[in-house]
CSV table of N, CA, C and O and ligand atoms in Angstrom, one decimal:
chain,number,residue,atom,x,y,z
Z,211,UNK,N,11.0,8.1,4.2
Z,211,UNK,CA,9.9,7.8,3.3
Z,211,UNK,C,10.4,7.4,2.0
Z,211,UNK,O,11.3,8.0,1.4
Z,212,UNK,N,9.9,6.3,1.5
Z,212,UNK,CA,10.4,5.8,0.2
Z,212,UNK,C,10.0,6.7,-1.0
Z,212,UNK,O,9.0,7.4,-0.9
Z,213,UNK,N,10.7,6.7,-2.0
Z,213,UNK,CA,10.4,7.4,-3.2
Z,213,UNK,C,9.4,6.6,-4.0
Z,213,UNK,O,9.7,5.5,-4.5
Z,214,UNK,N,8.2,7.1,-4.1
Z,214,UNK,CA,7.2,6.3,-4.8
Z,214,UNK,C,6.6,7.2,-5.9
Z,214,UNK,O,5.9,8.2,-5.7
Z,215,UNK,N,6.9,6.7,-7.1
Z,215,UNK,CA,6.4,7.5,-8.3
Z,215,UNK,C,4.9,7.2,-8.4
Z,215,UNK,O,4.1,8.1,-8.7
Z,216,UNK,N,4.5,6.0,-8.2
Z,216,UNK,CA,3.1,5.7,-8.4
Z,216,UNK,C,2.7,4.5,-7.5
Z,216,UNK,O,3.6,3.7,-7.2
Z,217,UNK,N,1.5,4.4,-7.2
Z,217,UNK,CA,1.0,3.3,-6.4
Z,217,UNK,C,0.0,2.6,-7.3
Z,217,UNK,O,-0.9,3.2,-7.9
Z,218,UNK,N,0.2,1.3,-7.3
Z,218,UNK,CA,-0.7,0.5,-8.2
Z,218,UNK,C,-1.5,-0.5,-7.4
Z,218,UNK,O,-1.0,-1.0,-6.3
Z,219,UNK,N,-2.6,-0.9,-7.9
Z,219,UNK,CA,-3.4,-1.9,-7.3
Z,219,UNK,C,-2.6,-3.2,-7.2
Z,219,UNK,O,-1.9,-3.5,-8.1
Z,220,UNK,N,-2.7,-3.8,-6.1
Z,220,UNK,CA,-2.0,-5.1,-5.9
Z,220,UNK,C,-0.6,-5.0,-5.3
Z,220,UNK,O,0.0,-6.0,-5.0
Z,221,UNK,N,-0.1,-3.8,-5.2
Z,221,UNK,CA,1.2,-3.6,-4.6
Z,221,UNK,C,1.1,-4.0,-3.1
Z,221,UNK,O,0.1,-3.8,-2.5
Z,222,UNK,N,2.2,-4.5,-2.7
Z,222,UNK,CA,2.3,-4.8,-1.2
Z,222,UNK,C,3.0,-3.7,-0.5
Z,222,UNK,O,3.9,-3.1,-1.0
Z,223,UNK,N,2.4,-3.4,0.6
Z,223,UNK,CA,3.0,-2.3,1.4
Z,223,UNK,C,3.3,-2.7,2.8
Z,223,UNK,O,2.5,-3.4,3.4
Z,224,UNK,N,4.4,-2.3,3.3
Z,224,UNK,CA,4.8,-2.5,4.7
Z,224,UNK,C,4.7,-1.2,5.4
Z,224,UNK,O,5.2,-0.2,5.0
Z,225,UNK,N,3.9,-1.2,6.5
Z,225,UNK,CA,3.7,0.1,7.2
Z,225,UNK,C,4.6,0.2,8.3
Z,225,UNK,O,5.3,-0.7,8.8
Z,226,UNK,N,4.8,1.5,8.8
Z,226,UNK,CA,5.7,1.7,9.9
Z,226,UNK,C,5.2,1.1,11.2
Z,226,UNK,O,6.0,0.6,12.0
Z,227,UNK,N,3.9,1.1,11.3
Z,227,UNK,CA,3.3,0.5,12.5
Z,227,UNK,C,2.4,-0.7,12.1
Z,227,UNK,O,1.7,-0.6,11.2
Z,228,UNK,N,2.6,-1.8,12.8
Z,228,UNK,CA,1.8,-3.0,12.4
Z,228,UNK,C,0.3,-2.8,12.8
Z,228,UNK,O,0.0,-1.9,13.6
Z,229,UNK,N,-0.5,-3.5,12.1
Z,229,UNK,CA,-1.9,-3.5,12.4
Z,229,UNK,C,-2.2,-4.0,13.7
Z,229,UNK,O,-1.4,-4.7,14.3
Z,230,UNK,N,-3.4,-3.8,14.2
Z,230,UNK,CA,-3.8,-4.3,15.6
Z,230,UNK,C,-3.7,-5.8,15.6
Z,230,UNK,O,-3.4,-6.4,16.7
Z,231,UNK,N,-3.9,-6.5,14.5
Z,231,UNK,CA,-3.8,-8.0,14.5
Z,231,UNK,C,-2.4,-8.5,14.5
Z,231,UNK,O,-2.2,-9.7,14.6
Z,232,UNK,N,-1.4,-7.6,14.3
Z,232,UNK,CA,0.0,-8.0,14.4
Z,232,UNK,C,0.6,-8.1,13.0
Z,232,UNK,O,1.8,-8.1,12.9
Z,233,UNK,N,-0.2,-8.1,12.0
Z,233,UNK,CA,0.3,-8.1,10.6
Z,233,UNK,C,0.9,-6.8,10.2
Z,233,UNK,O,0.4,-5.7,10.6
Z,234,UNK,N,1.9,-6.8,9.4
Z,234,UNK,CA,2.5,-5.5,8.9
Z,234,UNK,C,2.5,-5.4,7.4
Z,234,UNK,O,3.1,-4.5,6.9
Z,235,UNK,N,1.9,-6.3,6.7
Z,235,UNK,CA,1.8,-6.2,5.3
Z,235,UNK,C,0.4,-6.0,4.8
Z,235,UNK,O,-0.5,-6.7,5.2
Z,236,UNK,N,0.3,-5.1,3.9
Z,236,UNK,CA,-1.0,-4.7,3.3
Z,236,UNK,C,-1.0,-4.8,1.8
Z,236,UNK,O,0.1,-4.7,1.2
Z,237,UNK,N,-2.1,-4.9,1.2
Z,237,UNK,CA,-2.3,-4.9,-0.2
Z,237,UNK,C,-3.0,-3.6,-0.6
Z,237,UNK,O,-4.0,-3.3,0.0
Z,238,UNK,N,-2.6,-3.0,-1.6
Z,238,UNK,CA,-3.3,-1.8,-2.2
Z,238,UNK,C,-4.5,-2.3,-2.9
Z,238,UNK,O,-4.4,-3.1,-3.8
Z,239,UNK,N,-5.7,-1.9,-2.5
Z,239,UNK,CA,-6.9,-2.3,-3.1
Z,239,UNK,C,-7.7,-1.1,-3.8
Z,239,UNK,O,-8.6,-1.3,-4.5
Z,240,UNK,N,-7.2,0.1,-3.6
Z,240,UNK,CA,-7.8,1.2,-4.3
Z,240,UNK,C,-6.7,2.3,-4.3
Z,240,UNK,O,-6.1,2.6,-3.3
Z,241,UNK,N,-6.6,3.0,-5.4
Z,241,UNK,CA,-5.7,4.1,-5.5
Z,241,UNK,C,-6.5,5.3,-6.0
Z,241,UNK,O,-7.6,5.3,-6.5
Z,242,UNK,N,-5.8,6.5,-5.8
Z,242,UNK,CA,-6.4,7.7,-6.3
Z,242,UNK,C,-6.0,8.8,-5.3
Z,242,UNK,O,-5.0,8.8,-4.7
Z,243,UNK,N,-6.9,9.7,-5.0
Z,243,UNK,CA,-6.7,10.7,-4.0
Z,243,UNK,C,-6.6,10.1,-2.7
Z,243,UNK,O,-5.7,10.4,-1.8
Z,244,UNK,N,-7.4,9.1,-2.5
Z,244,UNK,CA,-7.4,8.3,-1.3
Z,244,UNK,C,-6.8,6.9,-1.6
Z,244,UNK,O,-7.1,6.4,-2.7
Z,245,UNK,N,-6.2,6.3,-0.7
Z,245,UNK,CA,-5.6,5.0,-0.9
Z,245,UNK,C,-6.3,4.0,0.1
Z,245,UNK,O,-6.4,4.3,1.3
Z,246,UNK,N,-6.7,2.9,-0.4
Z,246,UNK,CA,-7.3,1.9,0.5
Z,246,UNK,C,-6.4,0.7,0.5
Z,246,UNK,O,-6.0,0.2,-0.5
Z,247,UNK,N,-6.0,0.3,1.7
Z,247,UNK,CA,-5.2,-0.8,1.9
Z,247,UNK,C,-5.9,-1.9,2.7
Z,247,UNK,O,-6.7,-1.6,3.5
Z,248,UNK,N,-5.6,-3.2,2.4
Z,248,UNK,CA,-6.2,-4.3,3.1
Z,248,UNK,C,-5.2,-5.1,3.8
Z,248,UNK,O,-4.2,-5.5,3.2
Z,249,UNK,N,-5.4,-5.4,5.0
Z,249,UNK,CA,-4.5,-6.2,5.8
Z,249,UNK,C,-4.5,-7.6,5.3
Z,249,UNK,O,-5.5,-8.2,5.0
Z,250,UNK,N,-3.3,-8.1,5.1
Z,250,UNK,CA,-3.1,-9.4,4.5
Z,250,UNK,C,-3.5,-10.5,5.5
Z,250,UNK,O,-3.6,-11.7,5.1
Z,251,UNK,N,-3.5,-10.3,6.8
Z,251,UNK,CA,-3.9,-11.3,7.7
Z,251,UNK,C,-5.4,-11.3,8.0
Z,251,UNK,O,-6.0,-12.3,7.8
Z,252,UNK,N,-5.9,-10.2,8.5
Z,252,UNK,CA,-7.3,-10.2,8.9
Z,252,UNK,C,-8.2,-9.7,7.9
Z,252,UNK,O,-9.4,-9.8,8.1
Z,253,UNK,N,-7.7,-9.1,6.8
Z,253,UNK,CA,-8.6,-8.7,5.7
Z,253,UNK,C,-9.3,-7.4,5.9
Z,253,UNK,O,-10.1,-7.0,5.1
Z,254,UNK,N,-9.1,-6.7,7.0
Z,254,UNK,CA,-9.7,-5.4,7.2
Z,254,UNK,C,-9.1,-4.4,6.3
Z,254,UNK,O,-7.9,-4.5,6.0
Z,255,UNK,N,-9.8,-3.4,5.9
Z,255,UNK,CA,-9.3,-2.4,5.0
Z,255,UNK,C,-9.4,-1.1,5.6
Z,255,UNK,O,-10.2,-0.8,6.5
Z,256,UNK,N,-8.4,-0.2,5.3
Z,256,UNK,CA,-8.3,1.1,5.8
Z,256,UNK,C,-8.2,2.1,4.7
Z,256,UNK,O,-7.4,1.9,3.7
Z,257,UNK,N,-9.0,3.2,4.7
Z,257,UNK,CA,-8.9,4.2,3.7
Z,257,UNK,C,-8.1,5.4,4.3
Z,257,UNK,O,-8.4,5.8,5.4
Z,258,UNK,N,-7.1,5.9,3.6
Z,258,UNK,CA,-6.4,7.0,4.1
Z,258,UNK,C,-6.0,8.0,2.9
Z,258,UNK,O,-5.9,7.5,1.8
Z,259,UNK,N,-5.9,9.2,3.2
Z,259,UNK,CA,-5.5,10.2,2.2
Z,259,UNK,C,-4.1,9.8,1.8
Z,259,UNK,O,-3.2,9.3,2.5
Z,260,UNK,N,-3.8,10.1,0.5
Z,260,UNK,CA,-2.5,9.8,-0.1
Z,260,UNK,C,-1.3,10.3,0.7
Z,260,UNK,O,-0.4,9.5,0.9
Z,261,UNK,N,-1.3,11.6,1.1
Z,261,UNK,CA,-0.1,12.1,1.9
Z,261,UNK,C,0.1,11.3,3.2
Z,261,UNK,O,1.2,11.0,3.6
Z,262,UNK,N,-1.1,11.0,3.8
Z,262,UNK,CA,-1.0,10.2,5.1
Z,262,UNK,C,-0.4,8.8,4.8
Z,262,UNK,O,0.4,8.3,5.5
Z,263,UNK,N,-0.9,8.2,3.7
Z,263,UNK,CA,-0.4,6.9,3.3
Z,263,UNK,C,1.1,6.9,3.1
Z,263,UNK,O,1.8,6.1,3.6
Z,264,UNK,N,1.5,7.9,2.4
Z,264,UNK,CA,3.0,8.0,2.1
Z,264,UNK,C,3.8,8.2,3.3
Z,264,UNK,O,4.9,7.7,3.4
Z,265,UNK,N,3.2,8.9,4.3
Z,265,UNK,CA,4.0,9.1,5.5
Z,265,UNK,C,4.0,7.8,6.3
Z,265,UNK,O,5.0,7.5,7.1
Z,266,UNK,N,2.9,7.0,6.2
Z,266,UNK,CA,2.8,5.8,7.0
Z,266,UNK,C,3.5,4.6,6.4
Z,266,UNK,O,3.8,3.6,7.1
Z,267,UNK,N,3.7,4.6,5.1
Z,267,UNK,CA,4.3,3.5,4.4
Z,267,UNK,C,5.8,3.4,4.7
Z,267,UNK,O,6.5,4.4,4.7
Z,268,UNK,N,6.3,2.2,4.9
Z,268,UNK,CA,7.7,2.0,5.1
Z,268,UNK,C,8.4,1.5,3.8
Z,268,UNK,O,9.4,2.0,3.4
Z,269,UNK,N,7.7,0.6,3.1
Z,269,UNK,CA,8.2,0.0,1.9
Z,269,UNK,C,7.1,-0.5,1.1
Z,269,UNK,O,6.2,-1.1,1.5
Z,270,UNK,N,7.2,-0.3,-0.2
Z,270,UNK,CA,6.2,-0.7,-1.2
Z,270,UNK,C,6.9,-1.7,-2.1
Z,270,UNK,O,8.0,-1.3,-2.7
Z,271,UNK,N,6.3,-2.8,-2.4
Z,271,UNK,CA,6.9,-3.7,-3.3
Z,271,UNK,C,5.9,-4.2,-4.3
Z,271,UNK,O,4.7,-4.2,-4.0
Z,272,UNK,N,6.3,-4.5,-5.5
Z,272,UNK,CA,5.4,-5.0,-6.5
Z,272,UNK,C,5.7,-6.4,-6.8
Z,272,UNK,O,6.7,-6.8,-7.3
Z,273,UNK,N,4.8,-7.3,-6.3
Z,273,UNK,CA,5.0,-8.7,-6.4
Z,273,UNK,C,5.2,-9.3,-7.8
Z,273,UNK,O,6.0,-10.1,-8.0
Z,274,UNK,N,4.4,-8.8,-8.7
Z,274,UNK,CA,4.5,-9.3,-10.1
Z,274,UNK,C,4.6,-8.2,-11.1
Z,274,UNK,O,3.6,-7.8,-11.7
Z,275,UNK,N,5.8,-7.7,-11.3
Z,275,UNK,CA,6.0,-6.6,-12.3
Z,275,UNK,C,5.7,-7.1,-13.7
Z,275,UNK,O,6.0,-8.2,-14.1
Z,276,UNK,N,4.9,-6.2,-14.4
Z,276,UNK,CA,4.6,-6.6,-15.7
Z,276,UNK,C,5.3,-5.7,-16.7
Z,276,UNK,O,5.7,-4.6,-16.4
Z,277,UNK,N,5.6,-6.3,-17.8
Z,277,UNK,CA,6.4,-5.6,-18.8
Z,277,UNK,C,5.6,-4.9,-19.9
Z,277,UNK,O,6.1,-4.7,-21.0
Z,278,UNK,N,4.4,-4.6,-19.6
Z,278,UNK,CA,3.6,-4.0,-20.7
Z,278,UNK,C,4.1,-2.6,-21.0
Z,278,UNK,O,4.6,-1.9,-20.1
Z,279,UNK,N,4.0,-2.2,-22.2
Z,279,UNK,CA,4.3,-0.9,-22.6
Z,279,UNK,C,3.3,0.0,-22.0
Z,279,UNK,O,2.1,-0.3,-21.9
Z,280,UNK,N,3.7,1.2,-21.5
Z,280,UNK,CA,2.8,2.0,-20.7
Z,280,UNK,C,2.6,3.4,-21.4
Z,280,UNK,O,1.8,4.2,-20.8
Z,281,UNK,N,3.2,3.7,-22.4
Z,281,UNK,CA,3.1,5.0,-23.0
Z,281,UNK,C,2.1,5.0,-24.2
Z,281,UNK,O,1.2,4.4,-24.2
L,81,ZN,ZN1,-5.0,-6.9,10.4
């Protein structure tokens, strides 16, 4: 399991198991206690509890890192 300090909207996530449509990359569309991810190919979204998400995720990448000050 990757070390994930935080999950942000728009992050790309690669899951351990591909979606039924064959795609394996998802976009984070909602964060919080539950995480909603949307399949990049077919557009279906799945809501899952954060611990379950962290178990299922293989890799998370941030396509466009921003340099805003955050504190
Ligand atoms: Zn899909």
